[in-house]
XYZ file of C-alpha atoms in Angstrom:
742
model
C -19.349 8.612 10.385
C -16.889 11.696 10.993
C -13.601 9.490 10.726
C -12.730 10.982 7.819
C -11.751 14.787 7.208
C -11.269 16.696 3.429
C -8.229 18.423 2.624
C -7.518 21.355 2.519
C -9.172 23.217 -0.761
C -7.819 22.512 -4.807
C -8.013 19.638 -6.595
C -5.380 16.828 -4.945
C -2.932 14.275 -6.605
C -6.658 11.716 -5.490
C -8.858 13.626 -6.220
C -6.802 14.342 -10.491
C -7.044 10.596 -10.677
C -10.512 10.005 -9.809
C -11.886 12.353 -11.969
C -9.960 10.624 -14.539
C -11.513 7.438 -14.332
C -14.286 9.590 -14.013
C -13.917 10.629 -17.489
C -12.731 7.035 -18.405
C -16.126 6.073 -18.019
C -18.383 8.936 -18.800
C -16.593 8.503 -22.081
C -17.578 5.025 -22.950
C -21.063 5.279 -22.116
C -23.055 5.069 -25.025
C -25.503 7.599 -24.794
C -28.199 8.574 -27.251
C -30.396 10.661 -26.568
C -32.011 10.619 -29.709
C -33.271 6.986 -29.020
C -34.585 5.472 -26.104
C -34.986 6.627 -22.474
C -32.186 3.425 -20.975
C -28.944 5.402 -22.582
C -29.878 8.123 -19.826
C -30.792 5.630 -16.779
C -27.260 4.895 -17.746
C -26.030 7.906 -17.358
C -27.627 9.195 -14.421
C -26.768 6.221 -12.728
C -23.084 6.801 -14.071
C -22.688 10.653 -12.978
C -24.680 8.978 -9.667
C -21.209 6.765 -9.523
C -18.838 9.769 -9.867
C -20.278 11.828 -7.411
C -19.039 9.266 -4.996
C -16.016 8.930 -6.652
C -15.164 12.218 -5.927
C -16.534 12.779 -3.102
C -14.779 9.824 -2.206
C -11.363 11.602 -2.463
C -11.811 13.902 -1.494
C -11.883 12.166 1.838
C -8.110 10.384 0.566
C -10.250 7.174 -0.396
C -7.960 5.521 -2.613
C -9.038 5.222 -5.887
C -6.935 1.627 -6.601
C -9.488 1.037 -4.503
C -12.222 1.006 -6.481
C -10.272 -0.178 -9.544
C -9.098 -3.240 -8.508
C -11.330 -4.755 -5.733
C -14.663 -3.731 -8.282
C -15.543 -0.883 -6.072
C -15.433 -2.694 -2.893
C -16.330 -0.546 -0.251
C -12.881 0.566 2.090
C -12.245 0.349 5.879
C -11.324 2.321 7.534
C -7.124 1.214 7.924
C -7.924 2.484 3.857
C -8.909 5.917 4.674
C -6.154 6.659 7.461
C -3.762 5.050 4.869
C -2.555 7.761 2.422
C -0.149 10.296 5.280
C -0.964 13.637 6.591
C -0.479 16.530 4.475
C 1.870 17.787 6.811
C 4.931 15.393 6.376
C 3.854 15.223 2.189
C 5.812 16.421 -0.237
C 3.318 15.085 -3.484
C 2.458 16.888 -6.458
C -0.861 16.724 -7.771
C -0.049 14.215 -10.673
C 0.700 11.449 -8.288
C -1.810 8.951 -7.522
C -2.691 7.082 -4.972
C -1.827 3.458 -6.417
C 0.771 1.048 -4.694
C -0.275 -1.929 -5.883
C -0.371 -3.992 -9.778
C 1.741 -1.608 -11.577
C 5.889 -2.085 -12.483
C 8.266 0.854 -11.018
C 9.999 1.647 -14.516
C 6.956 0.329 -16.685
C 5.102 3.323 -18.270
C 5.476 5.346 -14.370
C 7.824 4.782 -11.182
C 6.997 4.793 -7.591
C 7.646 7.697 -6.125
C 7.068 8.376 -2.566
C 4.880 4.560 -2.260
C 2.364 5.766 -5.263
C 2.862 5.717 -8.733
C 3.494 8.522 -10.736
C 2.679 8.259 -14.682
C 4.762 8.265 -17.348
C 3.929 11.788 -18.574
C 4.738 13.030 -15.521
C 8.050 11.107 -13.819
C 10.075 14.334 -15.985
C 8.633 15.863 -13.441
C 7.703 13.923 -10.248
C 11.152 10.619 -10.855
C 13.255 12.749 -13.253
C 13.816 15.713 -11.636
C 15.763 18.377 -11.887
C 18.218 20.392 -9.428
C 19.201 17.339 -7.810
C 23.225 17.528 -6.153
C 24.070 14.836 -8.661
C 23.962 18.268 -11.460
C 27.121 20.133 -9.281
C 29.192 16.761 -9.749
C 31.509 17.160 -13.039
C 30.227 14.410 -15.810
C 33.853 12.380 -15.527
C 34.447 9.576 -13.526
C 35.644 9.673 -9.962
C 39.337 8.891 -9.666
C 39.722 4.584 -8.527
C 38.972 4.236 -5.515
C 37.304 7.345 -4.242
C 34.840 9.985 -4.428
C 36.347 13.256 -6.793
C 36.756 15.871 -3.912
C 38.387 15.360 -0.029
C 36.590 16.029 3.195
C 39.688 16.879 4.857
C 40.099 19.706 7.099
C 43.200 22.181 6.463
C 45.562 20.002 8.548
C 44.588 16.552 7.159
C 43.109 15.798 9.547
C 38.913 14.910 10.188
C 35.648 14.796 12.209
C 33.371 12.117 11.984
C 35.228 8.698 10.360
C 32.512 6.287 9.522
C 33.466 3.064 8.809
C 30.853 0.737 6.237
C 28.892 1.159 3.541
C 26.220 -0.626 4.078
C 22.247 1.519 4.087
C 23.155 2.022 8.329
C 26.897 3.395 7.023
C 25.563 5.486 4.208
C 21.872 6.488 6.239
C 24.274 8.449 8.662
C 26.667 9.834 6.221
C 24.007 11.654 4.612
C 22.527 12.750 8.014
C 26.400 14.823 8.345
C 26.007 15.866 5.063
C 23.791 18.131 5.966
C 26.058 20.155 8.234
C 29.094 21.462 8.168
C 31.178 18.312 9.622
C 34.044 16.859 7.715
C 33.042 13.749 7.534
C 34.754 9.888 5.725
C 33.221 7.088 4.829
C 35.361 4.574 4.477
C 34.639 1.049 2.835
C 36.449 -2.073 2.784
C 34.961 -3.724 -0.600
C 34.984 -2.211 -4.261
C 31.471 -0.343 -3.358
C 29.410 0.485 -2.156
C 25.920 -2.092 0.268
C 28.319 -4.772 -0.802
C 28.057 -6.845 2.791
C 24.171 -7.612 4.319
C 22.676 -4.503 2.708
C 22.857 -5.823 -0.974
C 21.741 -9.675 0.519
C 18.354 -8.798 1.818
C 14.138 -8.749 1.333
C 14.405 -4.651 0.935
C 11.736 -4.166 2.671
C 10.897 -1.821 5.216
C 9.199 -3.643 7.407
C 5.958 -1.812 10.269
C 7.509 -3.185 13.154
C 4.546 -4.169 14.532
C 6.887 -7.527 15.833
C 9.804 -6.222 17.166
C 10.129 -6.798 21.001
C 8.944 -3.670 23.728
C 11.164 -2.116 24.973
C 14.172 -3.222 22.445
C 16.227 -0.423 20.541
C 14.377 -1.875 17.065
C 10.351 -1.509 18.687
C 12.049 2.103 18.959
C 13.750 3.129 15.869
C 12.032 0.811 13.329
C 8.063 2.423 12.565
C 10.259 5.967 13.286
C 12.157 5.231 10.263
C 9.020 3.474 8.813
C 8.013 6.335 8.286
C 10.393 8.336 6.966
C 10.242 7.114 4.358
C 8.167 8.501 1.189
C 9.428 11.247 2.585
C 13.424 10.230 2.200
C 12.916 8.673 -1.286
C 10.576 12.070 -2.151
C 13.975 13.947 -2.134
C 15.942 10.701 -2.987
C 14.632 8.415 -6.155
C 15.957 5.591 -4.688
C 12.027 4.347 -6.261
C 9.957 3.433 -2.697
C 5.858 1.195 -2.928
C 3.460 1.484 -0.728
C 2.993 -2.581 -1.116
C 1.900 -2.821 2.518
C 2.565 -6.449 4.034
C 0.714 -9.596 5.313
C 1.124 -12.396 7.148
C -1.331 -15.744 6.834
C -3.087 -17.238 8.224
C -4.054 -20.882 8.395
C -6.344 -22.091 11.290
C -7.839 -20.727 14.684
C -4.448 -21.245 16.236
C -2.839 -19.784 13.718
C -5.310 -16.770 13.997
C -4.680 -16.688 17.677
C -1.105 -15.211 16.693
C -2.083 -12.696 14.431
C -4.488 -11.419 18.298
C -0.620 -10.819 19.974
C 1.117 -9.743 16.652
C -1.019 -6.559 16.932
C -0.963 -5.651 20.368
C 2.250 -6.120 20.348
C 2.433 -3.830 17.057
C -0.186 -1.424 18.877
C 2.194 -1.504 21.885
C 4.901 -0.275 20.136
C 2.846 2.065 18.809
C 2.437 0.554 15.349
C -0.340 2.062 13.621
C -3.818 1.257 10.869
C -2.613 -2.763 11.412
C -5.893 -4.300 11.488
C -6.829 -8.351 10.740
C -8.694 -9.540 7.241
C -10.818 -12.114 6.876
C -11.117 -15.345 4.186
C -12.849 -13.821 1.190
C -11.302 -10.568 1.609
C -8.462 -11.185 1.479
C -8.119 -14.422 -1.187
C -9.877 -10.499 -3.293
C -6.173 -8.458 -2.334
C -4.668 -12.018 -2.646
C -6.079 -13.507 -5.595
C -3.096 -16.328 -6.165
C -2.307 -16.924 -1.891
C -2.894 -20.870 -1.091
C -6.863 -21.747 -0.493
C -5.916 -23.432 3.373
C -4.977 -19.489 4.514
C -8.445 -18.175 6.875
C -6.644 -14.911 7.900
C -4.250 -12.865 7.572
C -2.614 -9.340 10.027
C -2.661 -6.160 7.723
C 0.120 -3.304 7.546
C 0.055 -1.343 5.083
C 2.378 0.600 6.377
C 5.221 -1.769 5.451
C 7.226 -1.088 1.900
C 9.847 -2.574 -1.264
C 12.494 -0.642 -2.644
C 15.749 -3.192 -3.462
C 18.288 -1.639 -1.406
C 20.856 -1.261 -2.999
C 19.386 1.252 -5.667
C 18.441 3.210 -1.494
C 21.526 2.698 -0.143
C 23.746 4.276 -3.578
C 21.066 7.196 -3.238
C 21.790 7.725 -0.076
C 25.852 7.521 -0.324
C 25.192 9.724 -3.655
C 23.907 12.656 -1.920
C 25.927 12.167 1.371
C 28.926 12.922 -1.675
C 27.397 15.309 -3.795
C 26.442 17.146 -0.133
C 30.422 17.357 0.766
C 30.992 13.512 1.900
C 34.699 12.177 1.255
C 33.933 7.449 -0.123
C 36.940 5.708 -0.736
C 36.155 1.813 -1.683
C 38.647 -1.316 -0.518
C 40.067 0.789 2.820
C 40.467 -2.927 5.504
C 40.803 -1.053 8.506
C 43.778 -2.704 10.325
C 43.758 -1.191 13.176
C 42.276 2.341 16.021
C 45.069 3.870 17.856
C 44.039 7.566 20.523
C 46.985 10.122 20.720
C 45.697 13.644 21.195
C 42.442 14.237 21.388
C 42.637 12.079 18.238
C 41.996 8.336 16.540
C 44.191 7.242 13.973
C 42.767 4.444 12.225
C 45.775 3.199 9.230
C 43.979 1.166 6.768
C 45.252 -0.013 3.699
C 44.115 0.633 0.374
C 43.866 -2.455 -1.749
C 43.451 -3.016 -5.489
C 42.192 -6.758 -7.728
C 45.038 -8.640 -8.645
C 44.228 -9.013 -12.399
C 43.908 -5.262 -12.634
C 47.071 -3.847 -11.039
C 48.473 -7.081 -13.801
C 46.425 -5.681 -16.662
C 47.135 -3.046 -17.555
C 46.809 -2.047 -21.043
C 45.540 -5.848 -21.412
C 43.708 -6.221 -24.709
C 40.864 -8.489 -24.977
C 36.612 -8.395 -23.474
C 38.262 -9.931 -19.886
C 37.077 -12.232 -17.852
C 33.825 -13.696 -17.900
C 32.451 -14.988 -14.601
C 30.879 -18.545 -14.963
C 32.108 -22.259 -15.175
C 32.579 -25.440 -17.493
C 29.611 -27.759 -18.130
C 27.419 -23.842 -18.028
C 23.891 -23.980 -19.900
C 25.173 -22.760 -23.776
C 27.475 -22.678 -26.061
C 30.436 -20.380 -23.731
C 33.036 -21.875 -26.592
C 32.236 -19.357 -29.156
C 33.464 -17.098 -26.975
C 36.668 -18.126 -25.869
C 38.223 -14.114 -25.737
C 36.563 -14.090 -22.294
C 38.517 -15.600 -19.638
C 35.848 -18.414 -17.304
C 36.626 -17.993 -14.048
C 34.810 -18.770 -11.018
C 34.474 -16.020 -6.916
C 32.981 -18.710 -5.273
C 32.337 -16.663 -1.387
C 32.380 -17.663 1.814
C 31.147 -16.452 5.085
C 33.892 -14.979 5.953
C 34.269 -12.497 3.018
C 30.508 -12.005 3.468
C 31.826 -9.482 6.577
C 33.895 -7.775 4.373
C 31.642 -6.994 1.572
C 31.081 -11.008 -0.725
C 32.019 -10.948 -3.722
C 33.571 -7.757 -3.845
C 36.232 -8.366 -0.714
C 39.579 -7.885 -0.595
C 39.524 -11.891 -0.171
C 37.664 -12.982 -3.305
C 39.088 -10.508 -5.810
C 42.798 -10.875 -4.770
C 42.886 -7.436 -3.284
C 47.112 -6.763 -3.175
C 47.519 -3.970 -0.796
C 49.198 -0.611 -3.127
C 48.755 1.980 -0.139
C 49.127 2.527 3.684
C 46.337 5.543 4.656
C 46.772 6.532 8.075
C 43.738 8.749 8.798
C 42.666 10.944 11.698
C 39.641 11.292 13.069
C 38.127 13.406 16.423
C 34.833 10.633 16.073
C 34.481 7.129 15.019
C 31.092 5.734 13.895
C 31.150 1.534 13.732
C 28.862 0.549 10.971
C 31.122 -1.997 9.703
C 27.766 -5.240 9.771
C 29.844 -8.187 9.799
C 33.295 -7.122 11.166
C 31.782 -4.639 13.562
C 33.185 -6.412 16.976
C 35.527 -6.731 14.986
C 36.822 -3.101 14.106
C 34.928 -2.742 18.233
C 37.709 -4.177 19.233
C 40.549 -2.141 18.507
C 39.925 0.002 20.826
C 39.192 -2.652 23.131
C 34.803 -3.255 23.555
C 35.057 -6.413 23.401
C 30.900 -6.677 24.587
C 29.845 -7.917 22.119
C 30.272 -10.534 19.309
C 28.684 -10.589 15.401
C 27.413 -13.828 14.591
C 26.239 -13.678 10.953
C 22.580 -15.938 10.094
C 23.004 -16.656 6.260
C 20.133 -16.071 4.275
C 19.421 -17.323 0.803
C 16.608 -16.311 -1.824
C 15.787 -17.964 -5.089
C 14.826 -14.680 -7.510
C 12.117 -15.554 -10.853
C 11.361 -13.689 -14.006
C 9.117 -10.770 -13.512
C 5.840 -12.711 -15.569
C 5.650 -14.369 -11.584
C 5.686 -11.146 -9.917
C 1.073 -10.898 -10.655
C 1.050 -14.226 -7.757
C 0.904 -11.406 -4.944
C -0.143 -7.773 -4.934
C 1.467 -7.910 -1.360
C 4.301 -9.341 0.564
C 3.007 -12.211 2.274
C 4.565 -14.162 5.336
C 3.383 -17.033 6.948
C 2.477 -16.556 10.423
C 6.026 -16.745 12.684
C 6.434 -19.783 13.893
C 9.209 -19.964 16.313
C 12.545 -19.130 14.394
C 11.742 -15.627 13.566
C 9.414 -14.402 10.685
C 9.883 -17.324 8.229
C 10.045 -17.454 5.133
C 8.582 -15.362 2.364
C 6.952 -13.984 -1.098
C 7.453 -11.433 -2.519
C 7.136 -9.577 -5.602
C 9.726 -6.823 -5.936
C 10.123 -3.090 -6.907
C 10.981 -4.143 -10.863
C 8.437 -7.087 -11.644
C 10.077 -10.031 -10.300
C 9.436 -12.382 -7.366
C 11.264 -13.338 -4.894
C 11.211 -16.407 -3.006
C 13.054 -16.426 0.350
C 14.947 -16.206 3.144
C 16.282 -18.981 5.204
C 17.669 -17.883 9.150
C 20.951 -19.606 9.217
C 23.380 -19.334 12.589
C 26.072 -20.111 11.420
C 27.833 -20.086 15.024
C 25.661 -23.456 15.123
C 27.188 -25.119 11.884
C 29.601 -27.971 13.765
C 32.341 -26.561 11.927
C 32.525 -22.798 9.942
C 34.156 -23.431 7.378
C 31.506 -26.361 5.922
C 28.959 -25.997 4.979
C 26.124 -28.797 6.710
C 22.736 -28.595 4.894
C 23.367 -29.267 1.218
C 22.788 -26.753 -1.498
C 19.292 -28.062 -2.715
C 18.583 -29.526 0.400
C 18.490 -25.639 1.097
C 16.460 -24.227 -2.233
C 14.073 -27.755 -1.639
C 12.938 -25.683 2.282
C 12.830 -22.334 0.550
C 10.106 -23.396 -2.216
C 8.720 -25.781 -0.701
C 7.680 -23.434 2.133
C 6.863 -20.214 -0.679
C 4.343 -23.291 -2.315
C 2.071 -22.841 1.317
C 1.777 -19.272 0.105
C 1.838 -19.527 -3.373
C 2.056 -22.369 -4.389
C 1.780 -21.750 -8.443
C 4.966 -20.217 -8.827
C 6.331 -21.529 -11.674
C 10.165 -22.639 -10.922
C 10.603 -22.579 -14.612
C 11.230 -19.082 -14.026
C 13.758 -18.752 -11.746
C 16.705 -16.913 -13.376
C 19.306 -16.489 -9.826
C 19.562 -17.184 -6.043
C 21.868 -15.484 -3.772
C 22.368 -14.746 0.571
C 23.822 -12.743 2.519
C 24.962 -12.700 6.409
C 22.684 -10.413 8.583
C 25.425 -8.608 11.476
C 22.768 -10.357 14.501
C 25.226 -9.586 17.737
C 25.182 -11.541 20.764
C 23.365 -8.774 22.621
C 19.863 -9.839 20.345
C 19.226 -6.335 20.105
C 20.166 -3.004 18.003
C 23.668 -1.415 19.547
C 23.841 2.025 19.219
C 25.759 3.594 21.525
C 29.458 5.262 23.129
C 31.569 2.571 23.832
C 31.943 2.024 26.676
C 35.867 2.900 25.554
C 35.916 5.412 24.607
C 32.354 8.243 24.095
C 33.700 9.270 20.678
C 33.412 6.034 19.312
C 29.765 5.570 18.495
C 28.114 1.825 17.698
C 26.061 1.341 15.556
C 26.302 -1.834 15.518
C 24.704 -5.774 15.113
C 22.242 -4.119 13.050
C 20.157 -7.022 11.307
C 16.234 -7.280 10.572
C 14.755 -4.489 10.805
C 17.712 -2.262 9.889
C 16.289 -0.877 6.828
C 13.285 -0.159 7.564
C 15.511 1.575 11.195
C 18.296 2.898 9.097
C 17.255 6.540 9.024
C 16.510 6.488 11.701
C 19.421 5.052 13.637
C 20.974 7.758 11.389
C 19.157 10.550 13.869
C 20.318 8.821 16.761
C 23.856 8.666 15.845
C 23.345 12.385 15.711
C 22.277 12.952 18.390
C 25.213 10.978 20.108
C 27.843 12.502 18.549
C 26.918 15.798 19.490
C 25.994 14.566 23.277
C 29.494 13.428 22.751
C 30.436 17.209 22.155
C 30.922 17.449 18.290
C 30.277 20.783 17.334
C 29.141 21.225 13.447
C 26.665 23.357 12.118
C 23.570 23.635 9.911
C 25.021 23.896 6.624
C 23.145 26.093 4.546
C 24.533 25.074 1.185
C 23.642 21.699 1.603
C 20.252 20.381 -1.011
C 18.691 17.044 0.081
C 17.230 16.524 -3.621
C 19.038 13.567 -6.453
C 17.974 13.028 -9.342
C 17.562 8.586 -9.996
C 20.282 6.869 -12.681
C 17.082 5.143 -14.206
C 14.804 6.316 -16.668
C 11.645 4.952 -16.971
C 11.142 3.459 -20.520
C 6.782 2.803 -22.144
C 7.162 0.157 -24.131
C 10.575 0.056 -27.113
C 9.157 3.975 -27.496
C 11.825 5.810 -28.593
C 14.316 2.756 -27.670
C 16.487 0.497 -30.337
C 18.486 -2.754 -29.562
C 21.258 -2.574 -32.120
C 22.446 -5.542 -33.426
C 25.358 -7.397 -30.882
C 29.188 -7.525 -32.152
C 30.078 -8.379 -28.645
C 33.040 -5.713 -30.283
C 30.835 -2.102 -30.954
C 28.864 0.129 -28.131
C 26.546 1.186 -30.430
C 27.312 -0.467 -34.114
C 24.147 1.435 -35.323
C 25.248 5.072 -34.734
C 21.505 5.915 -33.212
C 21.782 8.831 -30.066
C 23.016 7.676 -26.721
C 19.379 7.374 -25.174
C 18.049 5.186 -27.797
C 20.898 2.970 -27.859
C 20.029 -0.422 -25.860
C 22.633 -2.330 -23.852
C 20.523 -4.059 -21.775
C 17.949 -5.821 -24.376
C 15.917 -7.533 -20.504
C 16.269 -3.951 -18.848
C 16.018 -1.994 -21.696
C 19.557 -0.395 -20.216
C 20.642 3.451 -22.618
C 24.582 3.679 -22.887
C 22.926 7.148 -21.575
C 21.675 5.673 -18.721
C 25.357 3.999 -17.833
C 27.425 6.982 -18.937
C 25.194 9.586 -16.335
C 26.023 6.422 -13.413
C 30.083 6.652 -14.221
C 29.244 11.121 -14.367
C 28.347 10.701 -10.283
C 29.741 11.253 -6.635
C 30.947 7.851 -6.439
C 33.663 5.281 -7.665
C 32.388 2.958 -10.895
C 34.440 0.527 -12.442
C 32.256 -2.710 -12.594
C 30.100 -4.333 -14.875
C 28.638 -5.341 -11.079
C 28.396 -1.711 -10.182
C 27.310 -0.606 -13.146
C 24.576 -3.736 -12.696
C 23.438 -1.697 -9.543
C 23.473 1.142 -10.757
C 21.309 0.699 -14.036
C 19.871 -2.914 -14.331
C 22.034 -4.153 -16.815
C 22.327 -7.629 -17.120
C 19.763 -8.180 -13.895
C 17.352 -9.220 -15.968
C 15.647 -12.866 -17.801
C 18.463 -13.809 -19.016
C 20.925 -12.667 -16.527
C 23.301 -10.921 -19.551
C 24.006 -14.766 -21.662
C 27.507 -13.968 -23.845
C 24.816 -15.614 -26.988
C 21.420 -13.301 -25.690
C 22.089 -9.183 -26.330
C 26.325 -9.279 -25.178
C 24.881 -6.397 -22.485
C 27.968 -7.414 -20.373
C 30.482 -7.178 -22.773
C 27.988 -3.550 -24.160
C 28.611 -2.772 -20.057
C 32.693 -2.477 -19.979
C 33.121 -0.983 -23.276
C 31.062 2.051 -22.338
C 32.869 1.640 -18.295
C 36.807 1.672 -20.551
C 35.526 4.454 -22.697
C 34.445 6.421 -20.255
C 36.928 6.044 -17.812
C 39.800 6.248 -20.215
C 40.730 2.413 -19.596
C 40.860 -1.041 -21.816
C 37.833 -3.065 -21.952
C 39.641 -6.249 -20.159
C 40.526 -3.863 -16.290
C 36.139 -3.091 -16.177
C 35.884 -5.389 -13.374
C 32.669 -7.922 -14.219
C 29.973 -9.340 -12.444
C 31.365 -12.382 -10.435
C 30.211 -16.160 -10.852
C 29.797 -17.980 -8.325
C 29.768 -15.626 -5.066
C 26.554 -16.791 -2.475
C 24.374 -18.306 -5.205
C 23.046 -21.933 -4.439
C 22.676 -22.198 -8.945
C 25.271 -25.064 -9.942
C 25.722 -22.899 -12.499
C 25.369 -19.664 -14.180
C 22.081 -20.651 -16.331
C 20.320 -22.619 -15.540
C 20.156 -26.340 -17.817
C 16.870 -28.230 -18.584
C 18.596 -31.113 -15.980
C 18.629 -28.280 -12.735
C 14.992 -26.571 -13.471
C 13.216 -30.151 -12.541
C 15.724 -30.757 -9.882
C 13.914 -27.530 -8.350
C 10.722 -29.099 -9.504
C 11.187 -32.238 -7.840
C 12.251 -30.495 -4.843
C 9.904 -27.723 -4.381
C 7.389 -29.988 -4.009
C 8.896 -32.844 -1.834
C 7.299 -33.345 1.874
C 8.769 -30.523 3.473
C 10.514 -33.311 6.879
C 10.697 -36.104 7.478
C 11.458 -38.070 11.395
C 12.470 -35.929 14.052
C 15.902 -35.084 13.283
C 14.757 -33.165 10.547
C 12.202 -31.582 10.953
C 14.214 -29.297 14.001
C 17.324 -29.151 10.637
C 13.819 -27.624 8.620
C 12.733 -25.340 11.787
C 15.736 -23.715 11.989
C 16.473 -23.021 8.251
C 12.940 -21.300 8.024
C 13.406 -18.565 9.873
C 13.407 -15.087 9.097
C 16.429 -12.465 10.467
């Protein structure tokens, strides 16, 4: 009908993908010209189908629509779903597949779309990235290898906070000649709200028109394909569905679509009954319609942030971790930022300690912990105040000891301190907002449950937010949650009024209303994040009223990840307006290769015997030697991570970069001993003792009673997931408050 236009001359990515499908169709034809005419008819019909598919490819229809939905008629939004060529840098090898594959298994998602395994060397694990310019040796403790200070020791810009906002701002400024330092209070980048996050790149259809969220969410959303094409953090265009049960909720879908139109969000449409259940076969039968946004995407928030920060550091930004800002003053036109450099007490006291180091678990763990006396059993429980400054990576959680006090001079400051941003603002006398932490808890299930949904599934929102969602992660797990519990409403801010069992039951029951058939026995992890919701009710992106050289990027709650690249652009604009004179840096390299290498089954891998003391007892190459069985992480990937531009000194930090310990066994010492192997590699590369390597914390923010669930624990989860949702009006109100999302 003239709604779609052909692409430019030459074979496009979708044409080539479709041609491969045609080849498969023809190769299986029962054709024999010497028999009867039925075989010829089969060939003619198939060639006719091939022509249709080829024609569809020329008009940017997705081959996956044919493969996955039994040749259903494509809808208008799918015709326009592929971004315009002017905004894409995709190669012909990239297919139009956006669902049905798992990142890292037989391929990878790049810029939203699927790249098959054989093409990953050129499209995913690229050559020529900024990472190639860094020395392949570990960083000094708690800082990058280089200083970005000017000859007089000052900086143009200091960024406080290295979550997704701080890292995005750092990368944006690394495109210029400005001297930039990024400070982080915790023991790694992305340890605050960014870590405890759904990883959804929202489209922005539900944001209040006229708000900063509405202004920047859709803009940021549209930047992600190109951003991932450069940084290769892994981005999948899954699309999202807001699910309605019945006519009343369907009316709300219409309201959301109108709001989306007002916000400039494109490609929205409402899908009904039959089509909806074809898109989501495991969806509750009560679902009658859904608002479909094909531009919503999925990523891993800490992998995204690490990619931004690495590329920024490669391009000259200096990063220091374990720096708690204590005060900010100003003299002679320069801010003086005083920060305390801390290190864990255990690290300071175990310089030459032998053994395997800390094992964070507890008494009564579900396993033979008594067989590993070398591992020191300990716990690390995190409270809300600690979550504001890095959670399990915070100074308090790690018994931090001040080793140095630093005085940093800079002309400009960007406040990206998340949950602590109001305290940073108050250091210059700006009390214009308060951060009101909103807790969100999640339950993570094994990859065996990931196939239960294709899109991000939201319930129809209620009075307290978007609702508790069901989502398949980029790496194939099923994630359930989050809640939305406002800490400022607690009678006692130091005591949680809700039990862990109540919170877990709320999450599980809500998710069963969307996808009834997930198996709670497959639960492997629980965690939470504290969102930096502000008293103003909107994102605060502006110069401080107290000093125009102090730029606020505060109160960034959901959809902060989606808006982060657009927020960075806005902060850069505000700095320029404040007088920052930084020319474009001709040497800036926007490209970065990932640490992780996709696998094709167990091809080329060796699962070496576990000795708890040897990394490679079989003596195979580092590229073959598997150190984490569940996620098939190799020794070579660990070595690569150690050689990148950010400081790395813990198994938790390595876990975020390589997924070692992220699998179904969650690093059980009695399974494959991956945490001991990872610690040994870190110690070897850093030239230190294994016992000095930081370990994955427990229980941190988990709702589970132990790190590895017992049969009784699993039975409890099963029971609370099936119980009645509400009992009485008071209980109903309490549940409703927990059900919101940020």
